[in-house]
mmCIF file with all atom_site columns, N, CA and C in Angstrom:
data_model
loop_
_atom_site.group_PDB
_atom_site.id
_atom_site.type_symbol
_atom_site.label_atom_id
_atom_site.label_alt_id
_atom_site.label_comp_id
_atom_site.label_asym_id
_atom_site.label_entity_id
_atom_site.label_seq_id
_atom_site.pdbx_PDB_ins_code
_atom_site.Cartn_x
_atom_site.Cartn_y
_atom_site.Cartn_z
_atom_site.occupancy
_atom_site.B_iso_or_equiv
_atom_site.pdbx_formal_charge
_atom_site.auth_seq_id
_atom_site.auth_comp_id
_atom_site.auth_asym_id
_atom_site.auth_atom_id
_atom_site.pdbx_PDB_model_num
ATOM 1   N N  . MET A 1 1  ? -1.320  14.933  15.536  1.00 0.00 ? 14 MET A N  1
ATOM 2   C CA . MET A 1 1  ? -1.077  15.541  14.270  1.00 0.00 ? 14 MET A CA 1
ATOM 3   C C  . MET A 1 1  ? -1.027  14.395  13.196  1.00 0.00 ? 14 MET A C  1
ATOM 4   N N  . ARG A 1 2  ? -1.611  14.818  12.117  1.00 0.00 ? 15 ARG A N  1
ATOM 5   C CA . ARG A 1 2  ? -1.920  13.766  10.992  1.00 0.00 ? 15 ARG A CA 1
ATOM 6   C C  . ARG A 1 2  ? -0.691  14.201  10.072  1.00 0.00 ? 15 ARG A C  1
ATOM 7   N N  . LYS A 1 3  ? -0.009  13.028  9.427   1.00 0.00 ? 16 LYS A N  1
ATOM 8   C CA . LYS A 1 3  ? 0.903   13.241  8.322   1.00 0.00 ? 16 LYS A CA 1
ATOM 9   C C  . LYS A 1 3  ? 0.643   12.407  7.256   1.00 0.00 ? 16 LYS A C  1
ATOM 10  N N  . THR A 1 4  ? 0.584   12.909  6.058   1.00 0.00 ? 17 THR A N  1
ATOM 11  C CA . THR A 1 4  ? 0.284   12.220  4.854   1.00 0.00 ? 17 THR A CA 1
ATOM 12  C C  . THR A 1 4  ? 1.673   11.542  4.340   1.00 0.00 ? 17 THR A C  1
ATOM 13  N N  . ILE A 1 5  ? 1.470   10.155  4.210   1.00 0.00 ? 18 ILE A N  1
ATOM 14  C CA . ILE A 1 5  ? 2.696   9.272   3.811   1.00 0.00 ? 18 ILE A CA 1
ATOM 15  C C  . ILE A 1 5  ? 2.634   9.127   2.310   1.00 0.00 ? 18 ILE A C  1
ATOM 16  N N  . LEU A 1 6  ? 1.618   8.639   1.740   1.00 0.00 ? 19 LEU A N  1
ATOM 17  C CA . LEU A 1 6  ? 1.402   8.248   0.546   1.00 0.00 ? 19 LEU A CA 1
ATOM 18  C C  . LEU A 1 6  ? 0.199   8.905   0.068   1.00 0.00 ? 19 LEU A C  1
ATOM 19  N N  . THR A 1 7  ? 0.108   9.207   -1.308  1.00 0.00 ? 20 THR A N  1
ATOM 20  C CA . THR A 1 7  ? -0.979  9.822   -1.986  1.00 0.00 ? 20 THR A CA 1
ATOM 21  C C  . THR A 1 7  ? -1.283  9.092   -3.414  1.00 0.00 ? 20 THR A C  1
ATOM 22  N N  . GLY A 1 8  ? -2.477  9.572   -4.077  1.00 0.00 ? 21 GLY A N  1
ATOM 23  C CA . GLY A 1 8  ? -2.561  9.303   -5.412  1.00 0.00 ? 21 GLY A CA 1
ATOM 24  C C  . GLY A 1 8  ? -3.294  8.052   -5.678  1.00 0.00 ? 21 GLY A C  1
ATOM 25  N N  . PHE A 1 9  ? -3.943  7.492   -4.596  1.00 0.00 ? 22 PHE A N  1
ATOM 26  C CA . PHE A 1 9  ? -4.796  6.323   -4.748  1.00 0.00 ? 22 PHE A CA 1
ATOM 27  C C  . PHE A 1 9  ? -5.983  6.485   -5.480  1.00 0.00 ? 22 PHE A C  1
ATOM 28  N N  . GLY A 1 10 ? -6.508  5.470   -6.348  1.00 0.00 ? 23 GLY A N  1
ATOM 29  C CA . GLY A 1 10 ? -7.774  5.665   -7.075  1.00 0.00 ? 23 GLY A CA 1
ATOM 30  C C  . GLY A 1 10 ? -8.898  5.688   -6.106  1.00 0.00 ? 23 GLY A C  1
ATOM 31  N N  . GLU A 1 11 ? -10.002 6.204   -6.581  1.00 0.00 ? 24 GLU A N  1
ATOM 32  C CA . GLU A 1 11 ? -11.231 6.296   -5.818  1.00 0.00 ? 24 GLU A CA 1
ATOM 33  C C  . GLU A 1 11 ? -12.262 5.586   -6.572  1.00 0.00 ? 24 GLU A C  1
ATOM 34  N N  . GLY A 1 12 ? -13.510 5.348   -5.961  1.00 0.00 ? 25 GLY A N  1
ATOM 35  C CA . GLY A 1 12 ? -14.455 4.587   -6.458  1.00 0.00 ? 25 GLY A CA 1
ATOM 36  C C  . GLY A 1 12 ? -15.049 3.586   -5.530  1.00 0.00 ? 25 GLY A C  1
ATOM 37  N N  . ASN A 1 13 ? -15.567 2.386   -6.092  1.00 0.00 ? 26 ASN A N  1
ATOM 38  C CA . ASN A 1 13 ? -16.135 1.405   -5.305  1.00 0.00 ? 26 ASN A CA 1
ATOM 39  C C  . ASN A 1 13 ? -15.251 0.827   -4.237  1.00 0.00 ? 26 ASN A C  1
ATOM 40  N N  . GLN A 1 14 ? -15.677 0.759   -3.009  1.00 0.00 ? 27 GLN A N  1
ATOM 41  C CA . GLN A 1 14 ? -14.733 0.484   -1.942  1.00 0.00 ? 27 GLN A CA 1
ATOM 42  C C  . GLN A 1 14 ? -14.042 -0.793  -2.067  1.00 0.00 ? 27 GLN A C  1
ATOM 43  N N  . GLN A 1 15 ? -14.631 -1.763  -2.807  1.00 0.00 ? 28 GLN A N  1
ATOM 44  C CA . GLN A 1 15 ? -14.007 -3.181  -3.132  1.00 0.00 ? 28 GLN A CA 1
ATOM 45  C C  . GLN A 1 15 ? -12.872 -2.958  -3.953  1.00 0.00 ? 28 GLN A C  1
ATOM 46  N N  . HIS A 1 16 ? -12.699 -1.898  -4.678  1.00 0.00 ? 29 HIS A N  1
ATOM 47  C CA . HIS A 1 16 ? -11.740 -1.733  -5.578  1.00 0.00 ? 29 HIS A CA 1
ATOM 48  C C  . HIS A 1 16 ? -10.628 -0.698  -5.275  1.00 0.00 ? 29 HIS A C  1
ATOM 49  N N  . ARG A 1 17 ? -10.698 -0.131  -4.117  1.00 0.00 ? 30 ARG A N  1
ATOM 50  C CA . ARG A 1 17 ? -9.787  0.700   -3.531  1.00 0.00 ? 30 ARG A CA 1
ATOM 51  C C  . ARG A 1 17 ? -8.753  0.045   -2.726  1.00 0.00 ? 30 ARG A C  1
ATOM 52  N N  . ILE A 1 18 ? -7.673  0.662   -2.370  1.00 0.00 ? 31 ILE A N  1
ATOM 53  C CA . ILE A 1 18 ? -6.764  0.169   -1.327  1.00 0.00 ? 31 ILE A CA 1
ATOM 54  C C  . ILE A 1 18 ? -7.395  -0.091  -0.130  1.00 0.00 ? 31 ILE A C  1
ATOM 55  N N  . ASN A 1 19 ? -7.202  -1.262  0.655   1.00 0.00 ? 32 ASN A N  1
ATOM 56  C CA . ASN A 1 19 ? -7.825  -1.673  1.855   1.00 0.00 ? 32 ASN A CA 1
ATOM 57  C C  . ASN A 1 19 ? -7.046  -2.705  2.553   1.00 0.00 ? 32 ASN A C  1
ATOM 58  N N  . GLY A 1 20 ? -7.401  -3.021  3.721   1.00 0.00 ? 33 GLY A N  1
ATOM 59  C CA . GLY A 1 20 ? -6.831  -4.001  4.413   1.00 0.00 ? 33 GLY A CA 1
ATOM 60  C C  . GLY A 1 20 ? -5.486  -3.793  4.974   1.00 0.00 ? 33 GLY A C  1
ATOM 61  N N  . PHE A 1 21 ? -5.312  -2.651  5.723   1.00 0.00 ? 34 PHE A N  1
ATOM 62  C CA . PHE A 1 21 ? -3.933  -2.291  6.210   1.00 0.00 ? 34 PHE A CA 1
ATOM 63  C C  . PHE A 1 21 ? -3.695  -3.169  7.339   1.00 0.00 ? 34 PHE A C  1
ATOM 64  N N  . GLU A 1 22 ? -2.453  -3.834  7.158   1.00 0.00 ? 35 GLU A N  1
ATOM 65  C CA . GLU A 1 22 ? -2.043  -4.890  8.169   1.00 0.00 ? 35 GLU A CA 1
ATOM 66  C C  . GLU A 1 22 ? -0.439  -4.783  8.479   1.00 0.00 ? 35 GLU A C  1
ATOM 67  N N  . LEU A 1 23 ? -0.089  -4.588  9.754   1.00 0.00 ? 36 LEU A N  1
ATOM 68  C CA . LEU A 1 23 ? 1.216   -4.378  10.151  1.00 0.00 ? 36 LEU A CA 1
ATOM 69  C C  . LEU A 1 23 ? 1.872   -5.907  10.081  1.00 0.00 ? 36 LEU A C  1
ATOM 70  N N  . GLY A 1 24 ? 2.934   -5.978  9.513   1.00 0.00 ? 37 GLY A N  1
ATOM 71  C CA . GLY A 1 24 ? 3.593   -7.316  9.351   1.00 0.00 ? 37 GLY A CA 1
ATOM 72  C C  . GLY A 1 24 ? 4.574   -7.475  10.518  1.00 0.00 ? 37 GLY A C  1
ATOM 73  N N  . LEU A 1 25 ? 5.108   -8.565  10.729  1.00 0.00 ? 38 LEU A N  1
ATOM 74  C CA . LEU A 1 25 ? 6.136   -8.904  11.593  1.00 0.00 ? 38 LEU A CA 1
ATOM 75  C C  . LEU A 1 25 ? 7.436   -8.252  11.358  1.00 0.00 ? 38 LEU A C  1
ATOM 76  N N  . ASP A 1 26 ? 7.570   -7.774  10.100  1.00 0.00 ? 39 ASP A N  1
ATOM 77  C CA . ASP A 1 26 ? 8.816   -7.177  9.561   1.00 0.00 ? 39 ASP A CA 1
ATOM 78  C C  . ASP A 1 26 ? 8.644   -5.636  9.707   1.00 0.00 ? 39 ASP A C  1
ATOM 79  N N  . ASN A 1 27 ? 7.612   -5.223  10.324  1.00 0.00 ? 40 ASN A N  1
ATOM 80  C CA . ASN A 1 27 ? 7.453   -3.724  10.508  1.00 0.00 ? 40 ASN A CA 1
ATOM 81  C C  . ASN A 1 27 ? 7.109   -3.002  9.284   1.00 0.00 ? 40 ASN A C  1
ATOM 82  N N  . TRP A 1 28 ? 6.643   -3.651  8.253   1.00 0.00 ? 41 TRP A N  1
ATOM 83  C CA . TRP A 1 28 ? 6.169   -2.924  7.207   1.00 0.00 ? 41 TRP A CA 1
ATOM 84  C C  . TRP A 1 28 ? 4.618   -3.072  7.196   1.00 0.00 ? 41 TRP A C  1
ATOM 85  N N  . VAL A 1 29 ? 3.905   -2.107  6.619   1.00 0.00 ? 42 VAL A N  1
ATOM 86  C CA . VAL A 1 29 ? 2.374   -1.997  6.626   1.00 0.00 ? 42 VAL A CA 1
ATOM 87  C C  . VAL A 1 29 ? 2.010   -2.659  5.342   1.00 0.00 ? 42 VAL A C  1
ATOM 88  N N  . TYR A 1 30 ? 1.296   -3.657  5.170   1.00 0.00 ? 43 TYR A N  1
ATOM 89  C CA . TYR A 1 30 ? 0.935   -4.309  3.881   1.00 0.00 ? 43 TYR A CA 1
ATOM 90  C C  . TYR A 1 30 ? -0.440  -3.840  3.673   1.00 0.00 ? 43 TYR A C  1
ATOM 91  N N  . VAL A 1 31 ? -0.773  -3.536  2.293   1.00 0.00 ? 44 VAL A N  1
ATOM 92  C CA . VAL A 1 31 ? -2.078  -2.947  1.890   1.00 0.00 ? 44 VAL A CA 1
ATOM 93  C C  . VAL A 1 31 ? -2.595  -3.754  0.741   1.00 0.00 ? 44 VAL A C  1
ATOM 94  N N  . ALA A 1 32 ? -3.835  -4.080  0.770   1.00 0.00 ? 45 ALA A N  1
ATOM 95  C CA . ALA A 1 32 ? -4.418  -4.793  -0.528  1.00 0.00 ? 45 ALA A CA 1
ATOM 96  C C  . ALA A 1 32 ? -4.814  -3.792  -1.457  1.00 0.00 ? 45 ALA A C  1
ATOM 97  N N  . ASN A 1 33 ? -4.717  -4.267  -2.615  1.00 0.00 ? 46 ASN A N  1
ATOM 98  C CA . ASN A 1 33 ? -5.080  -3.291  -3.792  1.00 0.00 ? 46 ASN A CA 1
ATOM 99  C C  . ASN A 1 33 ? -6.269  -3.933  -4.503  1.00 0.00 ? 46 ASN A C  1
ATOM 100 N N  . GLY A 1 34 ? -7.321  -3.228  -4.389  1.00 0.00 ? 47 GLY A N  1
ATOM 101 C CA . GLY A 1 34 ? -8.652  -3.615  -4.922  1.00 0.00 ? 47 GLY A CA 1
ATOM 102 C C  . GLY A 1 34 ? -8.691  -3.739  -6.429  1.00 0.00 ? 47 GLY A C  1
ATOM 103 N N  . GLY A 1 35 ? -7.736  -3.284  -7.132  1.00 0.00 ? 48 GLY A N  1
ATOM 104 C CA . GLY A 1 35 ? -7.736  -3.416  -8.614  1.00 0.00 ? 48 GLY A CA 1
ATOM 105 C C  . GLY A 1 35 ? -7.994  -2.031  -9.325  1.00 0.00 ? 48 GLY A C  1
ATOM 106 N N  . ALA A 1 36 ? -8.537  -1.039  -8.739  1.00 0.00 ? 49 ALA A N  1
ATOM 107 C CA . ALA A 1 36 ? -8.870  0.182   -9.437  1.00 0.00 ? 49 ALA A CA 1
ATOM 108 C C  . ALA A 1 36 ? -7.782  1.111   -9.439  1.00 0.00 ? 49 ALA A C  1
ATOM 109 N N  . ALA A 1 37 ? -7.035  0.992   -8.429  1.00 0.00 ? 50 ALA A N  1
ATOM 110 C CA . ALA A 1 37 ? -5.848  2.103   -8.235  1.00 0.00 ? 50 ALA A CA 1
ATOM 111 C C  . ALA A 1 37 ? -4.827  1.780   -9.282  1.00 0.00 ? 50 ALA A C  1
ATOM 112 N N  . ALA A 1 38 ? -4.629  2.681   -10.178 1.00 0.00 ? 51 ALA A N  1
ATOM 113 C CA . ALA A 1 38 ? -3.555  2.472   -11.214 1.00 0.00 ? 51 ALA A CA 1
ATOM 114 C C  . ALA A 1 38 ? -2.200  2.883   -10.781 1.00 0.00 ? 51 ALA A C  1
ATOM 115 N N  . GLY A 1 39 ? -2.046  3.534   -9.770  1.00 0.00 ? 52 GLY A N  1
ATOM 116 C CA . GLY A 1 39 ? -0.723  3.995   -9.417  1.00 0.00 ? 52 GLY A CA 1
ATOM 117 C C  . GLY A 1 39 ? -0.789  4.821   -8.237  1.00 0.00 ? 52 GLY A C  1
ATOM 118 N N  . PHE A 1 40 ? 0.290   5.261   -7.482  1.00 0.00 ? 53 PHE A N  1
ATOM 119 C CA . PHE A 1 40 ? 0.365   6.087   -6.438  1.00 0.00 ? 53 PHE A CA 1
ATOM 120 C C  . PHE A 1 40 ? 1.544   6.838   -6.327  1.00 0.00 ? 53 PHE A C  1
ATOM 121 N N  . ALA A 1 41 ? 1.572   7.918   -5.682  1.00 0.00 ? 54 ALA A N  1
ATOM 122 C CA . ALA A 1 41 ? 2.682   8.749   -5.608  1.00 0.00 ? 54 ALA A CA 1
ATOM 123 C C  . ALA A 1 41 ? 3.035   8.953   -4.169  1.00 0.00 ? 54 ALA A C  1
ATOM 124 N N  . ARG A 1 42 ? 4.431   9.085   -3.879  1.00 0.00 ? 55 ARG A N  1
ATOM 125 C CA . ARG A 1 42 ? 4.838   9.334   -2.501  1.00 0.00 ? 55 ARG A CA 1
ATOM 126 C C  . ARG A 1 42 ? 4.644   10.767  -2.223  1.00 0.00 ? 55 ARG A C  1
ATOM 127 N N  . ARG A 1 43 ? 4.371   11.160  -0.999  1.00 0.00 ? 56 ARG A N  1
ATOM 128 C CA . ARG A 1 43 ? 4.246   12.491  -0.577  1.00 0.00 ? 56 ARG A CA 1
ATOM 129 C C  . ARG A 1 43 ? 5.242   13.340  -0.995  1.00 0.00 ? 56 ARG A C  1
ATOM 130 N N  . LEU A 1 44 ? 6.580   12.937  -0.866  1.00 0.00 ? 57 LEU A N  1
ATOM 131 C CA . LEU A 1 44 ? 7.747   13.606  -1.343  1.00 0.00 ? 57 LEU A CA 1
ATOM 132 C C  . LEU A 1 44 ? 7.984   13.406  -2.812  1.00 0.00 ? 57 LEU A C  1
ATOM 133 N N  . PRO A 1 45 ? 8.395   14.214  -3.566  1.00 0.00 ? 58 PRO A N  1
ATOM 134 C CA . PRO A 1 45 ? 8.466   13.992  -4.984  1.00 0.00 ? 58 PRO A CA 1
ATOM 135 C C  . PRO A 1 45 ? 9.529   13.051  -5.343  1.00 0.00 ? 58 PRO A C  1
ATOM 136 N N  . GLY A 1 46 ? 9.247   12.446  -6.706  1.00 0.00 ? 59 GLY A N  1
ATOM 137 C CA . GLY A 1 46 ? 10.222  11.653  -7.185  1.00 0.00 ? 59 GLY A CA 1
ATOM 138 C C  . GLY A 1 46 ? 9.750   10.121  -7.355  1.00 0.00 ? 59 GLY A C  1
ATOM 139 N N  . LYS A 1 47 ? 9.380   9.345   -6.415  1.00 0.00 ? 60 LYS A N  1
ATOM 140 C CA . LYS A 1 47 ? 9.001   7.985   -6.537  1.00 0.00 ? 60 LYS A CA 1
ATOM 141 C C  . LYS A 1 47 ? 7.450   7.719   -6.841  1.00 0.00 ? 60 LYS A C  1
ATOM 142 N N  . THR A 1 48 ? 7.129   7.118   -7.827  1.00 0.00 ? 61 THR A N  1
ATOM 143 C CA . THR A 1 48 ? 5.794   6.565   -8.049  1.00 0.00 ? 61 THR A CA 1
ATOM 144 C C  . THR A 1 48 ? 5.798   4.987   -8.411  1.00 0.00 ? 61 THR A C  1
ATOM 145 N N  . ALA A 1 49 ? 4.753   4.481   -8.239  1.00 0.00 ? 62 ALA A N  1
ATOM 146 C CA . ALA A 1 49 ? 4.677   2.965   -8.529  1.00 0.00 ? 62 ALA A CA 1
ATOM 147 C C  . ALA A 1 49 ? 3.410   2.717   -9.222  1.00 0.00 ? 62 ALA A C  1
ATOM 148 N N  . ASP A 1 50 ? 3.345   1.756   -10.067 1.00 0.00 ? 63 ASP A N  1
ATOM 149 C CA . ASP A 1 50 ? 1.983   1.191   -10.698 1.00 0.00 ? 63 ASP A CA 1
ATOM 150 C C  . ASP A 1 50 ? 1.626   0.220   -9.962  1.00 0.00 ? 63 ASP A C  1
ATOM 151 N N  . LEU A 1 51 ? 0.301   0.231   -9.569  1.00 0.00 ? 64 LEU A N  1
ATOM 152 C CA . LEU A 1 51 ? -0.268  -0.931  -8.684  1.00 0.00 ? 64 LEU A CA 1
ATOM 153 C C  . LEU A 1 51 ? -0.886  -1.972  -9.385  1.00 0.00 ? 64 LEU A C  1
ATOM 154 N N  . ARG A 1 52 ? -1.146  -1.695  -10.581 1.00 0.00 ? 65 ARG A N  1
ATOM 155 C CA . ARG A 1 52 ? -1.774  -2.743  -11.454 1.00 0.00 ? 65 ARG A CA 1
ATOM 156 C C  . ARG A 1 52 ? -1.281  -4.133  -11.350 1.00 0.00 ? 65 ARG A C  1
ATOM 157 N N  . GLY A 1 53 ? -1.890  -5.151  -10.748 1.00 0.00 ? 66 GLY A N  1
ATOM 158 C CA . GLY A 1 53 ? -1.682  -6.494  -10.414 1.00 0.00 ? 66 GLY A CA 1
ATOM 159 C C  . GLY A 1 53 ? -0.740  -6.611  -9.139  1.00 0.00 ? 66 GLY A C  1
ATOM 160 N N  . HIS A 1 54 ? -0.596  -5.637  -8.368  1.00 0.00 ? 67 HIS A N  1
ATOM 161 C CA . HIS A 1 54 ? 0.075   -5.686  -7.227  1.00 0.00 ? 67 HIS A CA 1
ATOM 162 C C  . HIS A 1 54 ? -0.450  -5.046  -5.854  1.00 0.00 ? 67 HIS A C  1
ATOM 163 N N  . ASP A 1 55 ? -0.096  -5.549  -4.874  1.00 0.00 ? 68 ASP A N  1
ATOM 164 C CA . ASP A 1 55 ? -0.561  -5.031  -3.512  1.00 0.00 ? 68 ASP A CA 1
ATOM 165 C C  . ASP A 1 55 ? 0.712   -4.125  -3.196  1.00 0.00 ? 68 ASP A C  1
ATOM 166 N N  . LEU A 1 56 ? 0.777   -3.466  -2.050  1.00 0.00 ? 69 LEU A N  1
ATOM 167 C CA . LEU A 1 56 ? 2.029   -2.669  -1.748  1.00 0.00 ? 69 LEU A CA 1
ATOM 168 C C  . LEU A 1 56 ? 2.234   -2.850  -0.353  1.00 0.00 ? 69 LEU A C  1
ATOM 169 N N  . ARG A 1 57 ? 3.424   -2.396  0.282   1.00 0.00 ? 70 ARG A N  1
ATOM 170 C CA . ARG A 1 57 ? 3.871   -2.386  1.486   1.00 0.00 ? 70 ARG A CA 1
ATOM 171 C C  . ARG A 1 57 ? 4.629   -1.028  1.766   1.00 0.00 ? 70 ARG A C  1
ATOM 172 N N  . PHE A 1 58 ? 4.503   -0.574  2.909   1.00 0.00 ? 71 PHE A N  1
ATOM 173 C CA . PHE A 1 58 ? 5.302   0.783   3.224   1.00 0.00 ? 71 PHE A CA 1
ATOM 174 C C  . PHE A 1 58 ? 5.849   0.884   4.716   1.00 0.00 ? 71 PHE A C  1
ATOM 175 N N  . ARG A 1 59 ? 6.697   1.575   4.975   1.00 0.00 ? 72 ARG A N  1
ATOM 176 C CA . ARG A 1 59 ? 7.227   1.718   6.409   1.00 0.00 ? 72 ARG A CA 1
ATOM 177 C C  . ARG A 1 59 ? 6.647   3.086   6.835   1.00 0.00 ? 72 ARG A C  1
ATOM 178 N N  . PRO A 1 60 ? 5.836   3.200   7.756   1.00 0.00 ? 73 PRO A N  1
ATOM 179 C CA . PRO A 1 60 ? 5.265   4.541   8.221   1.00 0.00 ? 73 PRO A CA 1
ATOM 180 C C  . PRO A 1 60 ? 6.139   5.458   8.745   1.00 0.00 ? 73 PRO A C  1
ATOM 181 N N  . ASP A 1 61 ? 7.313   4.939   9.251   1.00 0.00 ? 74 ASP A N  1
ATOM 182 C CA . ASP A 1 61 ? 8.488   5.871   9.913   1.00 0.00 ? 74 ASP A CA 1
ATOM 183 C C  . ASP A 1 61 ? 9.254   6.635   8.973   1.00 0.00 ? 74 ASP A C  1
ATOM 184 N N  . THR A 1 62 ? 9.453   5.997   7.734   1.00 0.00 ? 75 THR A N  1
ATOM 185 C CA . THR A 1 62 ? 10.244  6.515   6.750   1.00 0.00 ? 75 THR A CA 1
ATOM 186 C C  . THR A 1 62 ? 9.628   6.891   5.510   1.00 0.00 ? 75 THR A C  1
ATOM 187 N N  . GLY A 1 63 ? 8.499   6.464   5.134   1.00 0.00 ? 76 GLY A N  1
ATOM 188 C CA . GLY A 1 63 ? 7.741   6.582   3.883   1.00 0.00 ? 76 GLY A CA 1
ATOM 189 C C  . GLY A 1 63 ? 8.272   5.725   2.807   1.00 0.00 ? 76 GLY A C  1
ATOM 190 N N  . GLU A 1 64 ? 9.222   4.919   3.056   1.00 0.00 ? 77 GLU A N  1
ATOM 191 C CA . GLU A 1 64 ? 9.685   4.006   2.003   1.00 0.00 ? 77 GLU A CA 1
ATOM 192 C C  . GLU A 1 64 ? 8.485   2.980   1.684   1.00 0.00 ? 77 GLU A C  1
ATOM 193 N N  . PHE A 1 65 ? 8.311   2.786   0.408   1.00 0.00 ? 78 PHE A N  1
ATOM 194 C CA . PHE A 1 65 ? 7.328   1.856   -0.077  1.00 0.00 ? 78 PHE A CA 1
ATOM 195 C C  . PHE A 1 65 ? 7.715   1.023   -1.400  1.00 0.00 ? 78 PHE A C  1
ATOM 196 N N  . GLU A 1 66 ? 7.051   -0.017  -1.522  1.00 0.00 ? 79 GLU A N  1
ATOM 197 C CA . GLU A 1 66 ? 7.388   -0.851  -2.734  1.00 0.00 ? 79 GLU A CA 1
ATOM 198 C C  . GLU A 1 66 ? 6.018   -1.788  -2.970  1.00 0.00 ? 79 GLU A C  1
ATOM 199 N N  . THR A 1 67 ? 5.803   -2.265  -4.222  1.00 0.00 ? 80 THR A N  1
ATOM 200 C CA . THR A 1 67 ? 4.800   -3.140  -4.590  1.00 0.00 ? 80 THR A CA 1
ATOM 201 C C  . THR A 1 67 ? 5.289   -4.396  -4.263  1.00 0.00 ? 80 THR A C  1
ATOM 202 N N  . VAL A 1 68 ? 4.332   -5.436  -4.141  1.00 0.00 ? 81 VAL A N  1
ATOM 203 C CA . VAL A 1 68 ? 4.513   -6.754  -3.698  1.00 0.00 ? 81 VAL A CA 1
ATOM 204 C C  . VAL A 1 68 ? 3.746   -7.570  -4.654  1.00 0.00 ? 81 VAL A C  1
ATOM 205 N N  . ALA A 1 69 ? 4.190   -8.738  -4.976  1.00 0.00 ? 82 ALA A N  1
ATOM 206 C CA . ALA A 1 69 ? 3.518   -9.488  -6.049  1.00 0.00 ? 82 ALA A CA 1
ATOM 207 C C  . ALA A 1 69 ? 2.203   -10.096 -5.723  1.00 0.00 ? 82 ALA A C  1
ATOM 208 N N  . ALA A 1 70 ? 1.957   -10.425 -4.490  1.00 0.00 ? 83 ALA A N  1
ATOM 209 C CA . ALA A 1 70 ? 0.625   -10.905 -4.069  1.00 0.00 ? 83 ALA A CA 1
ATOM 210 C C  . ALA A 1 70 ? -0.474  -9.741  -4.229  1.00 0.00 ? 83 ALA A C  1
ATOM 211 N N  . ARG A 1 71 ? -1.704  -10.220 -4.647  1.00 0.00 ? 84 ARG A N  1
ATOM 212 C CA . ARG A 1 71 ? -2.722  -9.334  -4.765  1.00 0.00 ? 84 ARG A CA 1
ATOM 213 C C  . ARG A 1 71 ? -4.098  -9.875  -4.035  1.00 0.00 ? 84 ARG A C  1
ATOM 214 N N  . ARG A 1 72 ? -4.629  -9.015  -3.315  1.00 0.00 ? 85 ARG A N  1
ATOM 215 C CA . ARG A 1 72 ? -5.902  -9.350  -2.592  1.00 0.00 ? 85 ARG A CA 1
ATOM 216 C C  . ARG A 1 72 ? -6.912  -8.263  -3.094  1.00 0.00 ? 85 ARG A C  1
ATOM 217 N N  . SER A 1 73 ? -8.173  -8.610  -3.419  1.00 0.00 ? 86 SER A N  1
ATOM 218 C CA . SER A 1 73 ? -9.131  -7.666  -3.917  1.00 0.00 ? 86 SER A CA 1
ATOM 219 C C  . SER A 1 73 ? -9.780  -6.982  -2.640  1.00 0.00 ? 86 SER A C  1
ATOM 220 N N  . LEU A 1 74 ? -9.820  -7.675  -1.545  1.00 0.00 ? 87 LEU A N  1
ATOM 221 C CA . LEU A 1 74 ? -10.551 -7.288  -0.395  1.00 0.00 ? 87 LEU A CA 1
ATOM 222 C C  . LEU A 1 74 ? -9.498  -7.688  0.996   1.00 0.00 ? 87 LEU A C  1
ATOM 223 N N  . ALA A 1 75 ? -9.791  -6.931  1.928   1.00 0.00 ? 88 ALA A N  1
ATOM 224 C CA . ALA A 1 75 ? -8.850  -7.373  3.046   1.00 0.00 ? 88 ALA A CA 1
ATOM 225 C C  . ALA A 1 75 ? -8.949  -8.845  3.395   1.00 0.00 ? 88 ALA A C  1
ATOM 226 N N  . GLY A 1 76 ? -7.850  -9.455  3.635   1.00 0.00 ? 89 GLY A N  1
ATOM 227 C CA . GLY A 1 76 ? -7.911  -10.898 4.091   1.00 0.00 ? 89 GLY A CA 1
ATOM 228 C C  . GLY A 1 76 ? -6.620  -11.306 4.688   1.00 0.00 ? 89 GLY A C  1
ATOM 229 N N  . ALA A 1 77 ? -6.404  -12.332 5.142   1.00 0.00 ? 90 ALA A N  1
ATOM 230 C CA . ALA A 1 77 ? -5.331  -12.915 5.781   1.00 0.00 ? 90 ALA A CA 1
ATOM 231 C C  . ALA A 1 77 ? -4.112  -12.882 4.633   1.00 0.00 ? 90 ALA A C  1
ATOM 232 N N  . ARG A 1 78 ? -3.033  -12.410 5.030   1.00 0.00 ? 91 ARG A N  1
ATOM 233 C CA . ARG A 1 78 ? -1.798  -12.492 4.248   1.00 0.00 ? 91 ARG A CA 1
ATOM 234 C C  . ARG A 1 78 ? -0.821  -13.410 4.904   1.00 0.00 ? 91 ARG A C  1
ATOM 235 N N  . ARG A 1 79 ? -0.237  -14.229 4.019   1.00 0.00 ? 92 ARG A N  1
ATOM 236 C CA . ARG A 1 79 ? 0.827   -15.063 4.531   1.00 0.00 ? 92 ARG A CA 1
ATOM 237 C C  . ARG A 1 79 ? 2.122   -14.344 4.553   1.00 0.00 ? 92 ARG A C  1
ATOM 238 N N  . LEU A 1 80 ? 2.733   -14.104 5.748   1.00 0.00 ? 93 LEU A N  1
ATOM 239 C CA . LEU A 1 80 ? 3.907   -13.287 5.738   1.00 0.00 ? 93 LEU A CA 1
ATOM 240 C C  . LEU A 1 80 ? 5.135   -14.239 6.075   1.00 0.00 ? 93 LEU A C  1
ATOM 241 N N  . GLY A 1 81 ? 5.951   -14.384 5.125   1.00 0.00 ? 94 GLY A N  1
ATOM 242 C CA . GLY A 1 81 ? 7.038   -15.250 5.522   1.00 0.00 ? 94 GLY A CA 1
ATOM 243 C C  . GLY A 1 81 ? 7.011   -16.625 5.029   1.00 0.00 ? 94 GLY A C  1
#
């Protein structure tokens, strides 16, 4: 069964979309923002975040998410910790 956790990401050139999903040691999934996505919305109503200049991380089990200061344009190694 497929369950949508987050929605609202920008589309376009694949280098400018969200990419590089990586499970961190802290059990958050880290995602690179290619720069084109202006924002995103949670599947449940209420919380949105502006991705300009930020990557994001989320918990697949709860849907909790937040922006992170680092920004990668394409998938690459992230320093965690």
